[in-house]
Every structure is written in C-alpha cells, then in structure tokens.
C-alpha cells in the first residue's frame, strides 16, 4: 500500500508541473533515489513550491533535529538583538556584553573576543567540536570549559569550527536580552514565521545550547530558507533587518574541510547558495539570484562529510535543484 505521507507529497509536487518541466523533476527524483540517507527535500521558487517530498523519515511536518543548522538560527537572533539595541554592535566584546559568563579562570584575552569572532567561528579558542565534543558536553560547566581552553589562534583570524563558540554567543545573547534562547527564538522567529520551536538541550547551568540540537519541521526549515532569500522578510513583514542578512553573506572565513566561505553563521558557496549545514545532512539553503529556497533533512545518525554525502547534497543543489530555476 502506498504510504499516505509520500502520496500527499507526491501529489503536491505533481500539481507543480505547470511551473517546471517533467523531465527536470524526473532528473531530481532519480538523483534523490541514489541518496538513501536523504529523508526529505522541499524547493521553493518565489511564492511557488516546486517540489516537496519525503521519501524516507518521519515526513514534512514532524520535528527533525537540525543539528548545527542551529548555529545559523543563533546568528539570526544576534541580528535581531542588535536591531533592538540589546547588543551595541557585532564588534562588542564579551567583557561588555556579558561579563558574568566569563569564569574566574578564563583564558587571558577571552573577554576581548567579539560577538563577530564568535558568530564567524573565529574565537581563537581551542575547539569543542570534533574529538573534543564529548568531553565538553560532559563537563560540569560548558561555558567555563570553552572559555578556559587555550588560545590556538588569534581571535578574528582563522575559522575554528566549534559549537562552544556558538554556545558562548547564545549565552551572551541570553544575558544581554534577559531572555533564554528558546524565548528569543519563539518570539523573534517562531511567532512571525508561524513555526513551532520546542525546547531543546540545555547545559548544566540552564543555558539553551547555542549551536546544536534544535528541532524544526522541514516545512519550518523552508520558511527560514525563504527568510534568508527574501532579505529578512516573510509574508510582508521585515522579521530580520535586511542589513543583517546582507552582512551575513559577506565572507569572513573559509572552512578548511569543505572549502566553503563562512559569513555570520552561514556557509557561502561559489555557486551562490547561502547554507546552514547540520550533521547528517540537514540543510537550509537559499539562492537569491535564482529565487530559490531549499530545505533538506537526512538521517541524523549518519555522517555527512564534505567528501562524502554532503558533497553529494551540494551536487544535488548545484545540479538538479538549480535546473528547476
């Protein structure tokens, strides 16, 4: 018996046939069929949904762990806080924005790390991701652990992919706004976008994790992709300042693994995509010139390395998906 969820998704995409060629859709489906890790994909051009199918996984409306796409959401919340005057600027140092989160044994110079250093993953502190992740999340104080790690690079220099940096940023936003990251996300993104944002992981001190383990439905992810594509607007409302969206897409660093440039919490591809990327192959992507917004969810328990499945997803985005535009 055909799965009802897949039938509904397939029926919806079939209704889009007047907008795109059937051969192009067939090419996309063929490419998806070769990616058993992929759970769902949605593609929007302008106001039209060109493709929305969930061949595997829980479907388009069920919550999915977006993993490190959370970093990009926290970056949007930084822009909202600056717009509200709760944070003076992206160049403000931790010692001014949130001195209370600096531990007594903080690494010398940690207080001078700016919010821009954090949102661009150039804090200079030893990484808490990769082989250091387990010890970090098992520590009794995630902020103290991250902020007391040695400086291995000059702040504002090279990109050091570290969830600890975004967690520090999230805690600083919590202190500066007087609201938890959950409250900020619900008020500043969830309400205006009409999306559900449930509670997620908190550290031992009660700060919501900045940079990992948020959950959104694939349809909610697509709304965030549209928000990025449309300069911070959604349904006629300016939700995130246009100036912040523009600043977010200016390259400040480059990933040593994927080679992609990195702005304010978003990866930037040479082909024109602005991307949030999460472990396992979770993607929120927009392509302003092609008027595209894309959301992809994948098996969250399998890796998606740049030379493996994530590379396959980039080829999907730059091939069959872009052909729809």
Backbone as numpy.savetxt, mean C-alpha at the origin, in Angstrom:
# Nx Ny Nz CAx CAy CAz Cx Cy Cz
-20.90 -28.00 -10.46 -21.75 -26.80 -10.46 -20.87 -25.56 -10.46
-21.22 -24.59 -11.29 -20.39 -23.39 -11.36 -20.51 -22.59 -10.08
-19.38 -22.12 -9.58 -19.35 -21.34 -8.35 -20.10 -20.03 -8.55
-21.04 -19.71 -7.63 -21.88 -18.51 -7.79 -21.05 -17.24 -7.81
-20.02 -17.21 -6.96 -19.18 -16.00 -6.91 -18.48 -15.77 -8.24
-17.94 -16.86 -8.80 -17.23 -16.72 -10.07 -18.22 -16.37 -11.18
-19.43 -16.97 -11.12 -20.43 -16.68 -12.14 -20.81 -15.21 -12.14
-21.01 -14.66 -10.94 -21.37 -13.24 -10.85 -20.26 -12.36 -11.39
-19.02 -12.69 -11.00 -17.89 -11.89 -11.47 -17.75 -11.99 -12.98
-17.89 -13.23 -13.51 -17.76 -13.42 -14.95 -18.88 -12.70 -15.69
-20.09 -12.76 -15.13 -21.22 -12.08 -15.76 -20.98 -10.58 -15.81
-20.43 -10.03 -14.70 -20.17 -8.59 -14.66 -19.16 -8.19 -15.71
-18.10 -9.01 -15.88 -17.10 -8.65 -16.86 -17.65 -8.81 -18.27
-18.57 -9.78 -18.47 -19.16 -9.96 -19.78 -19.96 -8.73 -20.20
-20.58 -8.08 -19.23 -21.35 -6.88 -19.53 -20.46 -5.74 -20.01
-19.16 -5.87 -19.76 -18.23 -4.81 -20.15 -17.73 -4.99 -21.57
-18.19 -6.02 -22.27 -17.67 -6.29 -23.60 -17.75 -5.11 -24.56
-18.81 -4.26 -24.51 -18.83 -3.13 -25.44 -17.64 -2.20 -25.26
-17.02 -2.19 -24.10 -15.94 -1.26 -23.84 -14.58 -1.80 -24.26
-14.41 -3.12 -24.29 -13.12 -3.71 -24.62 -13.33 -4.89 -25.55
-12.28 -5.20 -26.32 -12.38 -6.30 -27.25 -12.38 -7.65 -26.55
-13.16 -8.58 -27.09 -13.22 -9.91 -26.48 -11.86 -10.60 -26.54
-11.12 -10.37 -27.61 -9.80 -10.99 -27.73 -8.87 -10.51 -26.62
-8.97 -9.21 -26.27 -8.14 -8.67 -25.19 -8.50 -9.31 -23.85
-9.81 -9.50 -23.63 -10.25 -10.15 -22.40 -9.79 -11.60 -22.36
-9.85 -12.26 -23.50 -9.39 -13.65 -23.56 -7.89 -13.74 -23.25
-7.12 -12.79 -23.76 -5.69 -12.76 -23.46 -5.45 -12.60 -21.96
-6.25 -11.73 -21.34 -6.11 -11.49 -19.91 -6.46 -12.76 -19.13
-7.57 -13.40 -19.50 -7.97 -14.62 -18.80 -6.92 -15.73 -18.97
-6.34 -15.81 -20.15 -5.31 -16.82 -20.38 -4.10 -16.57 -19.50
-3.73 -15.30 -19.36 -2.59 -14.95 -18.50 -2.91 -15.26 -17.04
-4.12 -14.96 -16.60 -4.54 -15.23 -15.22 -4.52 -16.73 -14.94
-4.94 -17.51 -15.91 -4.99 -18.96 -15.73 -3.62 -19.56 -15.45
-2.58 -18.88 -15.88 -1.21 -19.35 -15.67 -0.62 -18.86 -14.34
-1.45 -18.18 -13.54 -1.00 -17.64 -12.26 -1.85 -18.24 -11.13
-1.59 -19.47 -10.73 -2.43 -20.13 -9.72 -2.40 -19.46 -8.36
-1.43 -18.58 -8.13 -1.35 -17.87 -6.86 -2.35 -16.72 -6.79
-2.82 -16.24 -7.96 -3.71 -15.08 -8.02 -5.11 -15.45 -7.55
-5.67 -14.62 -6.67 -7.02 -14.83 -6.16 -8.06 -13.98 -6.89
-7.76 -12.68 -7.08 -8.75 -11.81 -7.72 -8.03 -10.69 -8.46
-8.72 -10.15 -9.45 -8.21 -8.98 -10.17 -9.39 -8.15 -10.64
-9.28 -6.84 -10.44 -10.28 -5.87 -10.90 -9.56 -4.77 -11.65
-10.16 -4.33 -12.74 -9.55 -3.29 -13.57 -10.62 -2.27 -13.89
-10.32 -1.01 -13.61 -11.24 0.08 -13.92 -10.55 1.07 -14.84
-11.29 1.55 -15.84 -10.81 2.64 -16.69 -11.85 3.74 -16.61
-11.44 4.87 -16.07 -12.41 5.94 -15.84 -13.46 5.45 -14.86
-14.72 5.63 -15.22 -15.82 5.20 -14.35 -16.26 3.76 -14.64
-15.65 3.14 -15.63 -16.09 1.81 -16.05 -15.23 0.71 -15.43
-15.87 -0.34 -14.96 -15.16 -1.54 -14.52 -15.03 -2.45 -15.74
-13.80 -2.63 -16.18 -13.55 -3.42 -17.38 -13.48 -4.92 -17.09
-13.06 -5.24 -15.87 -12.82 -6.65 -15.55 -12.89 -6.79 -14.04
-13.60 -7.80 -13.58 -13.70 -8.04 -12.14 -14.00 -9.51 -11.92
-12.96 -10.28 -11.63 -13.13 -11.71 -11.43 -12.29 -12.20 -10.26
-12.81 -13.21 -9.61 -12.09 -13.85 -8.50 -12.06 -15.35 -8.77
-11.14 -15.81 -9.59 -11.10 -17.23 -9.93 -10.72 -18.13 -8.76
-10.11 -17.55 -7.74 -9.71 -18.32 -6.56 -9.89 -17.43 -5.33
-9.74 -18.02 -4.17 -9.81 -17.23 -2.95 -11.25 -16.93 -2.53
-11.42 -16.05 -1.54 -12.75 -15.83 -0.94 -13.66 -14.91 -1.73
-13.20 -14.24 -2.77 -14.09 -13.40 -3.56 -13.75 -11.92 -3.46
-14.55 -11.10 -4.12 -14.28 -9.67 -4.24 -14.76 -8.85 -3.05
-15.67 -9.38 -2.25 -16.24 -8.61 -1.15 -15.75 -9.04 0.22
-15.03 -10.14 0.28 -14.51 -10.62 1.56 -13.18 -9.95 1.87
-12.88 -9.79 3.16 -11.65 -9.13 3.57 -10.44 -9.97 3.21
-9.37 -9.28 2.79 -8.10 -9.92 2.48 -6.99 -9.16 3.19
-6.00 -9.87 3.68 -4.84 -9.23 4.30 -4.02 -8.58 3.19
-3.89 -7.26 3.25 -3.18 -6.56 2.18 -1.68 -6.44 2.46
-1.25 -7.03 3.59 0.18 -7.08 3.92 0.80 -5.69 3.82
1.91 -5.55 3.09 2.64 -4.28 3.09 2.01 -3.20 2.22
0.90 -3.50 1.56 0.13 -2.39 0.96 -0.30 -1.42 2.06
-0.29 -1.91 3.31 -0.59 -1.06 4.47 0.33 0.15 4.53
1.58 -0.01 4.10 2.53 1.11 4.12 2.02 2.27 3.28
1.43 1.95 2.15 0.91 3.00 1.26 -0.31 3.68 1.88
-1.13 2.93 2.61 -2.28 3.52 3.30 -1.80 4.48 4.39
-0.78 4.08 5.16 -0.23 4.96 6.19 0.32 6.23 5.56
0.93 6.11 4.39 1.45 7.29 3.69 0.32 8.27 3.34
-0.83 7.75 2.94 -1.98 8.62 2.66 -2.45 9.32 3.93
-2.40 8.61 5.06 -2.80 9.22 6.33 -1.84 10.32 6.75
-0.56 10.18 6.40 0.39 11.26 6.66 -0.01 12.50 5.88
-0.36 12.33 4.61 -0.79 13.48 3.81 -2.03 14.15 4.39
-2.96 13.34 4.90 -4.17 13.90 5.50 -3.84 14.69 6.77
-2.91 14.17 7.58 -2.54 14.85 8.82 -1.83 16.17 8.55
-0.99 16.20 7.53 -0.32 17.46 7.17 -1.36 18.47 6.68
-2.31 18.01 5.88 -3.36 18.89 5.36 -4.18 19.51 6.48
-4.39 18.76 7.56 -5.17 19.24 8.70 -4.35 20.09 9.67
-3.05 20.22 9.43 -2.20 21.00 10.31 -1.80 20.26 11.58
-2.07 18.96 11.64 -1.70 18.18 12.82 -0.22 17.83 12.82
0.36 17.83 11.65 1.79 17.63 11.46 2.28 18.83 10.65
3.35 19.50 11.09 3.75 20.74 10.41 4.17 20.54 8.97
4.92 19.49 8.68 5.37 19.23 7.31 6.02 17.86 7.24
6.27 17.41 6.03 6.90 16.10 5.86 8.36 16.13 6.32
8.93 17.31 6.41 10.33 17.43 6.84 10.48 17.56 8.35
9.38 17.50 9.09 9.44 17.62 10.55 10.14 16.39 11.15
11.03 16.58 12.13 11.73 15.46 12.76 10.87 14.80 13.85
11.20 13.58 14.15 10.48 12.85 15.20 10.50 13.59 16.53
11.62 14.22 16.84 11.75 14.91 18.13 10.75 16.05 18.27
10.26 16.58 17.15 9.25 17.63 17.19 7.84 17.05 17.14
7.63 16.03 16.32 6.29 15.51 16.09 5.82 14.59 17.22
6.71 13.70 17.66 6.31 12.71 18.66 7.48 12.35 19.56
7.96 13.30 20.36 9.13 13.02 21.20 8.88 11.89 22.20
7.63 11.67 22.57 7.32 10.66 23.57 7.57 9.24 23.12
7.67 9.00 21.81 7.91 7.62 21.36 9.39 7.28 21.31
10.26 8.27 21.52 11.70 8.01 21.50 12.11 7.38 22.83
12.66 6.17 22.82 13.06 5.52 24.07 14.31 6.15 24.65
14.55 5.89 25.91 15.74 6.45 26.57 17.02 5.98 25.90
17.00 4.79 25.33 18.21 4.25 24.70 18.16 4.39 23.18
17.42 5.38 22.70 17.32 5.58 21.25 18.70 5.78 20.64
18.87 5.26 19.46 20.12 5.44 18.73 20.39 6.94 18.54
21.62 7.40 18.79 21.92 8.82 18.55 21.52 9.23 17.13
20.80 10.32 17.05 20.33 10.82 15.76 18.93 10.35 15.41
18.36 9.43 16.20 17.01 8.93 15.88 15.97 10.04 15.93
16.12 10.97 16.85 15.16 12.07 16.96 15.20 13.01 15.77
16.31 12.98 15.02 16.43 13.86 13.85 15.87 13.23 12.58
15.48 11.96 12.66 14.86 11.32 11.50 13.55 12.03 11.18
13.36 12.39 9.92 12.16 13.13 9.54 11.05 12.18 9.10
9.85 12.70 9.04 8.73 11.91 8.55 8.95 11.52 7.09
9.63 12.37 6.34 9.95 12.02 4.95 10.92 10.85 4.90
11.90 10.84 5.80 12.81 9.69 5.87 12.03 8.40 6.12
11.03 8.47 6.99 10.26 7.28 7.35 9.35 6.84 6.21
8.63 7.78 5.60 7.65 7.41 4.58 8.33 6.96 3.28
9.58 7.33 3.10 10.33 6.88 1.92 11.25 5.70 2.24
11.13 5.17 3.47 11.94 4.02 3.92 13.43 4.31 3.83
13.79 5.51 4.26 15.21 5.92 4.27 15.61 6.42 5.66
15.10 5.75 6.69 15.38 6.19 8.06 16.83 5.98 8.45
17.51 5.06 7.79 18.91 4.78 8.11 19.10 3.72 9.18
18.05 3.40 9.92 18.15 2.40 10.98 18.19 0.99 10.40
18.85 0.10 11.11 18.88 -1.30 10.69 17.45 -1.80 10.47
17.27 -2.58 9.43 15.93 -3.03 9.05 15.31 -3.96 10.09
13.97 -3.88 10.18 13.24 -4.85 11.00 12.53 -5.87 10.11
12.63 -5.73 8.81 12.02 -6.67 7.88 13.01 -7.76 7.52
12.58 -8.68 6.65 13.45 -9.77 6.24 13.82 -10.66 7.41
15.10 -11.01 7.55 15.51 -11.92 8.62 15.34 -11.35 10.02
15.16 -10.04 10.15 15.00 -9.40 11.46 13.55 -9.30 11.91
12.61 -9.65 11.04 11.19 -9.40 11.32 10.71 -10.19 12.54
11.03 -11.46 12.60 10.53 -12.30 13.70 10.95 -11.79 15.06
12.23 -11.46 15.21 12.73 -10.96 16.49 12.06 -9.63 16.84
11.83 -8.81 15.83 11.22 -7.50 16.08 9.80 -7.65 16.61
8.95 -8.43 15.93 7.56 -8.54 16.37 7.42 -9.37 17.65
8.47 -10.06 18.04 8.45 -10.80 19.30 9.08 -10.01 20.45
9.54 -8.80 20.15 10.11 -7.95 21.20 9.01 -7.37 22.06
9.33 -6.90 23.24 8.33 -6.38 24.17 7.92 -4.95 23.85
8.71 -4.26 23.03 8.39 -2.88 22.66 8.91 -2.65 21.25
7.99 -2.68 20.28 8.41 -2.59 18.88 9.07 -1.25 18.57
8.53 -0.17 19.13 9.10 1.15 18.86 10.50 1.27 19.44
10.66 0.84 20.69 11.98 0.92 21.33 12.98 0.06 20.58
12.55 -1.11 20.15 13.45 -2.00 19.40 13.89 -1.35 18.10
12.93 -0.83 17.33 13.26 -0.23 16.04 14.12 1.01 16.18
13.82 1.83 17.19 14.52 3.12 17.35 15.86 2.98 18.07
16.14 1.81 18.58 17.45 1.61 19.22 18.38 0.76 18.35
17.93 0.41 17.17 18.79 -0.33 16.24 19.87 0.59 15.69
21.00 0.04 15.30 22.11 0.89 14.84 21.79 1.59 13.53
22.40 2.74 13.35 22.31 3.44 12.07 23.25 2.73 11.09
22.68 2.22 10.03 23.50 1.52 9.04 23.63 2.33 7.75
22.93 3.48 7.70 23.02 4.38 6.56 22.64 5.78 7.03
22.98 6.74 6.25 22.63 8.12 6.57 21.12 8.30 6.37
20.38 8.85 7.36 18.95 9.13 7.13 18.76 9.99 5.89
17.78 9.61 5.08 17.54 10.33 3.84 18.39 9.82 2.69
19.16 8.76 2.94 20.04 8.21 1.91 19.39 7.05 1.17
19.96 5.87 1.34 19.49 4.72 0.60 18.19 4.15 1.18
17.45 3.44 0.34 16.21 2.81 0.76 16.54 1.53 1.53
15.98 1.43 2.75 16.12 0.25 3.59 14.71 -0.22 3.91
14.23 -1.19 3.14 12.84 -1.63 3.30 12.64 -2.20 4.69
11.83 -1.53 5.50 11.68 -1.90 6.90 10.29 -1.53 7.40
9.53 -2.55 7.81 8.22 -2.28 8.38 8.33 -1.45 9.65
9.45 -1.59 10.36 9.68 -0.79 11.55 9.63 0.70 11.28
10.12 1.13 10.12 10.09 2.56 9.77 8.65 3.06 9.63
7.81 2.26 8.97 6.42 2.68 8.82 5.66 2.56 10.13
6.08 1.63 10.98 5.44 1.53 12.30 5.77 2.76 13.14
7.01 3.21 13.08 7.38 4.45 13.77 6.55 5.61 13.24
6.39 5.69 11.92 5.59 6.75 11.31 4.15 6.68 11.81
3.58 5.47 11.85 2.20 5.33 12.32 2.04 5.76 13.76
3.01 5.41 14.60 2.95 5.82 16.00 3.07 7.34 16.13
3.94 7.94 15.30 4.09 9.40 15.32 2.77 10.07 14.91
2.08 9.51 13.93 0.79 10.06 13.52 -0.25 9.91 14.62
-0.18 8.80 15.34 -1.10 8.59 16.46 -0.90 9.66 17.52
0.36 9.94 17.86 0.65 10.96 18.86 0.27 12.36 18.37
0.56 12.65 17.10 0.33 13.99 16.58 -1.16 14.30 16.41
-1.95 13.30 16.05 -3.37 13.53 15.80 -4.25 13.25 17.01
-3.72 12.49 17.97 -4.54 12.08 19.11 -5.52 10.98 18.76
-5.36 10.38 17.57 -6.23 9.29 17.13 -5.38 8.07 16.76
-5.90 6.90 17.03 -5.21 5.68 16.60 -5.18 5.62 15.08
-4.29 4.80 14.54 -4.27 4.62 13.09 -5.61 4.08 12.59
-6.23 3.20 13.37 -7.54 2.68 12.98 -8.56 3.81 12.87
-8.61 4.68 13.87 -9.56 5.79 13.84 -9.29 6.72 12.67
-8.01 7.00 12.42 -7.66 7.85 11.28 -8.07 7.21 9.96
-7.76 5.92 9.82 -8.07 5.23 8.57 -9.58 5.20 8.33
-10.34 4.98 9.38 -11.79 4.93 9.22 -12.37 6.29 8.90
-11.90 7.33 9.58 -12.46 8.67 9.38 -12.01 9.28 8.07
-10.74 9.10 7.72 -10.15 9.86 6.62 -10.12 9.10 5.29
-10.31 7.78 5.36 -10.39 6.98 4.14 -11.66 6.13 4.10
-11.93 5.42 5.18 -13.06 4.51 5.19 -14.39 5.19 4.97
-14.67 6.24 5.74 -15.97 6.92 5.61 -16.16 7.55 4.24
-15.22 8.38 3.75 -15.47 9.01 2.45 -15.47 8.03 1.28
-14.73 6.93 1.40 -14.71 5.94 0.32 -15.83 4.91 0.45
-16.47 4.87 1.62 -17.52 3.89 1.85 -16.99 2.47 1.94
-15.86 2.31 2.64 -15.24 0.99 2.75 -15.09 0.59 4.22
-15.09 -0.70 4.45 -14.89 -1.23 5.79 -13.40 -1.35 6.09
-12.99 -0.87 7.26 -11.61 -1.04 7.72 -11.67 -1.61 9.13
-11.48 -2.92 9.27 -11.57 -3.55 10.58 -10.28 -3.35 11.38
-10.32 -3.55 12.70 -9.09 -3.50 13.49 -8.08 -4.53 12.99
-6.80 -4.22 13.18 -5.76 -5.17 12.79 -4.73 -5.27 13.91
-3.58 -5.82 13.63 -2.56 -6.11 14.63 -2.13 -4.85 15.38
-1.97 -4.98 16.71 -1.41 -3.90 17.52 -0.15 -4.37 18.23
0.74 -3.45 18.51 1.97 -3.82 19.20 1.71 -3.92 20.71
2.70 -4.35 21.50 2.48 -4.52 22.94 2.06 -3.24 23.66
2.38 -2.09 23.09 1.99 -0.82 23.71 0.63 -0.32 23.20
0.03 -1.04 22.28 -1.31 -0.70 21.81 -1.36 0.08 20.51
-0.20 0.39 19.92 -0.20 1.10 18.64 -0.55 0.12 17.51
-1.46 0.53 16.63 -1.76 -0.30 15.48 -0.52 -0.38 14.59
-0.31 -1.55 14.05 0.88 -1.80 13.25 0.89 -0.91 12.01
1.91 -0.12 11.89 2.06 0.71 10.71 2.89 -0.02 9.67
2.24 -0.52 8.63 3.03 -1.12 7.57 2.76 -2.56 7.26
1.84 -3.21 7.97 1.54 -4.61 7.67 0.19 -5.01 8.28
-0.40 -6.02 7.68 -1.54 -6.77 8.24 -2.88 -6.05 8.28
-3.03 -4.90 7.62 -4.37 -4.34 7.45 -5.18 -5.26 6.55
-6.50 -5.22 6.70 -7.37 -6.03 5.85 -8.37 -5.13 5.14
-8.52 -5.36 3.84 -9.50 -4.66 3.03 -10.10 -5.67 2.06
-11.29 -5.40 1.61 -11.84 -6.22 0.54 -11.19 -5.80 -0.78
-11.14 -6.69 -1.77 -10.62 -6.28 -3.07 -11.35 -5.07 -3.66
-12.67 -4.98 -3.46 -13.38 -3.81 -3.98 -12.95 -2.53 -3.27
-12.62 -2.62 -1.99 -12.10 -1.46 -1.27 -10.72 -1.08 -1.79
-9.90 -2.07 -2.09 -8.58 -1.82 -2.66 -8.70 -1.07 -3.98
-9.70 -1.44 -4.79 -9.89 -0.77 -6.07 -10.26 0.69 -5.87
-11.03 0.99 -4.84 -11.39 2.38 -4.56 -10.15 3.21 -4.21
-9.22 2.62 -3.48 -7.99 3.34 -3.16 -7.15 3.53 -4.41
-7.15 2.53 -5.30 -6.45 2.69 -6.58 -7.05 3.85 -7.38
-8.38 3.96 -7.39 -9.03 5.07 -8.08 -8.68 6.40 -7.43
-8.59 6.41 -6.11 -8.23 7.63 -5.38 -6.86 8.12 -5.83
-5.90 7.21 -5.96 -4.57 7.59 -6.42 -4.60 8.06 -7.88
-5.32 7.35 -8.69 -5.41 7.70 -10.12 -6.02 9.07 -10.34
-7.01 9.40 -9.50 -7.79 10.62 -9.70 -7.34 11.76 -8.81
-6.06 11.79 -8.48 -5.46 12.92 -7.75 -6.08 13.16 -6.38
-6.46 12.08 -5.69 -6.99 12.20 -4.34 -8.47 12.45 -4.26
-9.16 12.43 -5.40 -10.61 12.65 -5.42 -11.34 11.32 -5.52
-12.52 11.29 -4.93 -13.40 10.13 -5.10 -14.84 10.60 -5.00
-15.62 10.25 -6.02 -17.04 10.59 -6.06 -17.25 12.10 -5.85
-16.39 12.87 -6.48 -16.52 14.32 -6.44 -15.94 15.00 -5.21
-15.41 14.22 -4.27 -14.87 14.78 -3.03 -13.35 14.68 -3.01
-12.69 15.76 -2.63 -11.23 15.73 -2.48 -10.91 15.14 -1.12
-10.48 13.88 -1.09 -10.27 13.17 0.15 -8.83 13.34 0.65
-7.88 13.22 -0.24 -6.46 13.44 0.04 -6.01 14.59 -0.85
-5.25 15.57 -0.33 -4.86 16.71 -1.16 -4.17 16.30 -2.45
-4.52 16.97 -3.54 -3.90 16.69 -4.83 -2.39 16.88 -4.75
-1.97 17.88 -3.99 -0.53 18.15 -3.87 0.20 16.97 -3.22
-0.46 16.28 -2.28 0.17 15.14 -1.63 0.26 13.95 -2.59
-0.77 13.73 -3.38 -0.73 12.64 -4.36 0.40 12.91 -5.35
0.53 14.17 -5.79 1.60 14.50 -6.73 2.97 14.28 -6.10
3.12 14.71 -4.84 4.40 14.53 -4.15 4.70 13.05 -3.93
3.66 12.25 -3.75 3.85 10.82 -3.49 4.45 10.09 -4.67
4.29 10.65 -5.86 4.77 9.98 -7.06 6.10 10.55 -7.57
6.75 11.32 -6.73 8.11 11.81 -7.05 9.11 10.80 -6.49
10.00 10.26 -7.31 10.96 9.26 -6.81 11.92 9.86 -5.78
12.09 9.13 -4.67 13.05 9.52 -3.65 14.09 8.44 -3.40
13.77 7.22 -3.81 14.66 6.10 -3.55 14.39 5.03 -4.60
15.19 3.96 -4.54 14.99 2.85 -5.48 15.19 1.53 -4.74
14.28 0.59 -4.98 14.40 -0.71 -4.35 15.58 -1.48 -4.91
16.45 -2.01 -4.05 17.57 -2.80 -4.55 17.15 -4.16 -5.09
15.90 -4.57 -4.81 15.43 -5.88 -5.24 14.63 -5.80 -6.54
13.61 -4.95 -6.57 12.78 -4.87 -7.77 13.31 -3.86 -8.79
14.13 -2.91 -8.32 14.59 -1.85 -9.19 13.59 -0.73 -9.37
12.41 -0.86 -8.75 11.39 0.17 -8.87 11.74 1.38 -8.02
11.41 2.56 -8.50 11.57 3.77 -7.71 10.52 3.78 -6.61
10.74 4.61 -5.59 9.83 4.67 -4.44 9.62 6.11 -4.06
8.35 6.49 -3.90 8.00 7.85 -3.50 7.56 7.88 -2.05
6.45 8.56 -1.78 5.92 8.61 -0.42 5.03 7.39 -0.18
5.65 6.24 0.06 4.92 5.03 0.37 4.44 4.24 -0.83
4.79 4.67 -2.03 4.31 4.02 -3.25 5.48 3.72 -4.18
5.47 2.50 -4.75 6.44 2.15 -5.79 6.03 2.80 -7.10
7.01 3.10 -7.93 6.78 3.79 -9.20 7.49 3.01 -10.31
6.73 2.54 -11.28 7.32 1.73 -12.34 7.70 2.60 -13.54
8.70 2.19 -14.32 9.05 2.94 -15.53 7.90 3.03 -16.53
6.97 2.07 -16.47 5.84 2.06 -17.41 4.71 3.01 -16.99
4.85 3.64 -15.82 3.86 4.64 -15.41 2.93 4.24 -14.30
3.09 3.03 -13.76 2.23 2.61 -12.65 2.71 3.17 -11.32
1.76 3.54 -10.47 1.98 3.82 -9.06 1.42 2.63 -8.30
2.26 1.99 -7.46 1.89 0.69 -6.90 2.08 0.61 -5.40
1.09 0.02 -4.73 1.29 -0.52 -3.38 1.51 -2.01 -3.55
2.46 -2.55 -2.81 2.84 -3.95 -2.98 2.87 -4.64 -1.64
2.21 -5.80 -1.54 2.19 -6.56 -0.30 2.63 -7.99 -0.50
3.15 -8.58 0.56 3.65 -9.96 0.52 2.61 -10.90 -0.09
3.08 -11.82 -0.90 2.21 -12.80 -1.52 1.64 -12.36 -2.86
1.73 -11.06 -3.15 1.20 -10.56 -4.42 -0.08 -9.76 -4.28
-0.15 -8.95 -3.23 -1.28 -8.01 -3.07 -0.86 -6.70 -3.74
-1.70 -6.16 -4.60 -1.33 -4.97 -5.37 -2.49 -4.00 -5.45
-2.20 -2.73 -5.20 -3.11 -1.61 -5.48 -2.35 -0.74 -6.47
-2.88 -0.58 -7.68 -2.11 0.10 -8.73 -2.97 1.10 -9.48
-2.32 2.17 -9.91 -3.00 3.13 -10.77 -2.05 3.56 -11.88
-2.63 3.91 -13.02 -1.86 4.41 -14.15 -2.60 5.63 -14.67
-2.13 6.79 -14.27 -2.86 8.02 -14.55 -3.00 8.27 -16.05
-1.93 8.10 -16.81 -1.99 8.39 -18.24 -2.96 7.48 -18.97
-3.08 6.23 -18.52 -4.00 5.28 -19.16 -5.37 5.27 -18.48
-5.53 6.08 -17.42 -6.81 6.18 -16.69 -7.22 4.83 -16.09
-6.21 4.07 -15.64 -6.45 2.73 -15.11 -6.31 2.69 -13.59
-7.16 1.89 -12.96 -7.03 1.54 -11.54 -7.16 0.03 -11.46
-6.27 -0.60 -10.68 -6.21 -2.06 -10.64 -6.04 -2.52 -9.19
-6.75 -3.58 -8.83 -6.56 -4.22 -7.53 -6.37 -5.72 -7.75
-5.34 -6.26 -7.14 -5.03 -7.68 -7.26 -4.82 -8.26 -5.87
-5.46 -9.38 -5.59 -5.17 -10.13 -4.37 -4.64 -11.50 -4.76
-3.83 -12.06 -3.89 -3.18 -13.34 -4.14 -3.09 -14.13 -2.86
-2.64 -15.36 -2.97 -2.43 -16.21 -1.80 -1.45 -15.52 -0.85
-1.89 -15.14 0.36 -1.02 -14.38 1.26 0.05 -15.23 1.94
0.03 -16.53 1.70 0.97 -17.43 2.39 2.12 -17.88 1.50
2.15 -17.40 0.27 3.24 -17.75 -0.63 4.02 -16.49 -0.98
5.33 -16.61 -1.15 6.13 -15.42 -1.47 5.85 -14.90 -2.87
6.19 -13.65 -3.09 6.02 -13.04 -4.41 7.26 -12.18 -4.67
8.34 -12.84 -5.01 9.60 -12.13 -5.19 9.64 -11.42 -6.54
10.50 -10.40 -6.59 10.59 -9.60 -7.81 10.99 -10.45 -9.00
11.84 -11.46 -8.76 12.25 -12.33 -9.84 11.32 -13.50 -10.06
10.21 -13.54 -9.33 9.25 -14.64 -9.43 7.85 -14.15 -9.70
6.94 -14.43 -8.75 5.53 -14.13 -8.98 5.26 -12.63 -9.12
5.93 -11.78 -8.33 5.70 -10.34 -8.48 6.12 -9.89 -9.88
7.20 -10.46 -10.40 7.60 -10.16 -11.77 6.52 -10.58 -12.76
5.88 -11.73 -12.48 4.77 -12.17 -13.33 3.62 -11.16 -13.28
3.33 -10.64 -12.09 2.24 -9.66 -11.95 2.58 -8.36 -12.68
3.83 -7.95 -12.64 4.22 -6.75 -13.38 4.04 -6.96 -14.88
4.39 -8.14 -15.36 4.19 -8.43 -16.78 2.70 -8.46 -17.12
1.88 -8.92 -16.18 0.43 -8.89 -16.38 -0.06 -7.45 -16.49
0.41 -6.59 -15.58 0.00 -5.19 -15.58 0.46 -4.46 -16.84
1.67 -4.75 -17.26 2.25 -4.01 -18.38 1.90 -4.62 -19.72
1.29 -5.82 -19.71 0.88 -6.48 -20.94 -0.63 -6.49 -21.10
-1.28 -7.60 -20.72 -2.74 -7.72 -20.93 -3.58 -6.64 -20.26
-3.18 -6.19 -19.05 -3.98 -5.16 -18.38 -3.88 -3.83 -19.12
-2.66 -3.42 -19.44 -2.49 -2.14 -20.13 -3.11 -2.17 -21.53
-3.19 -3.36 -22.13 -3.80 -3.47 -23.46 -5.28 -3.12 -23.44
-5.92 -3.24 -22.28 -7.33 -2.91 -22.17 -7.59 -1.41 -22.30
-6.55 -0.62 -22.04 -6.71 0.84 -22.11 -6.48 1.36 -23.53
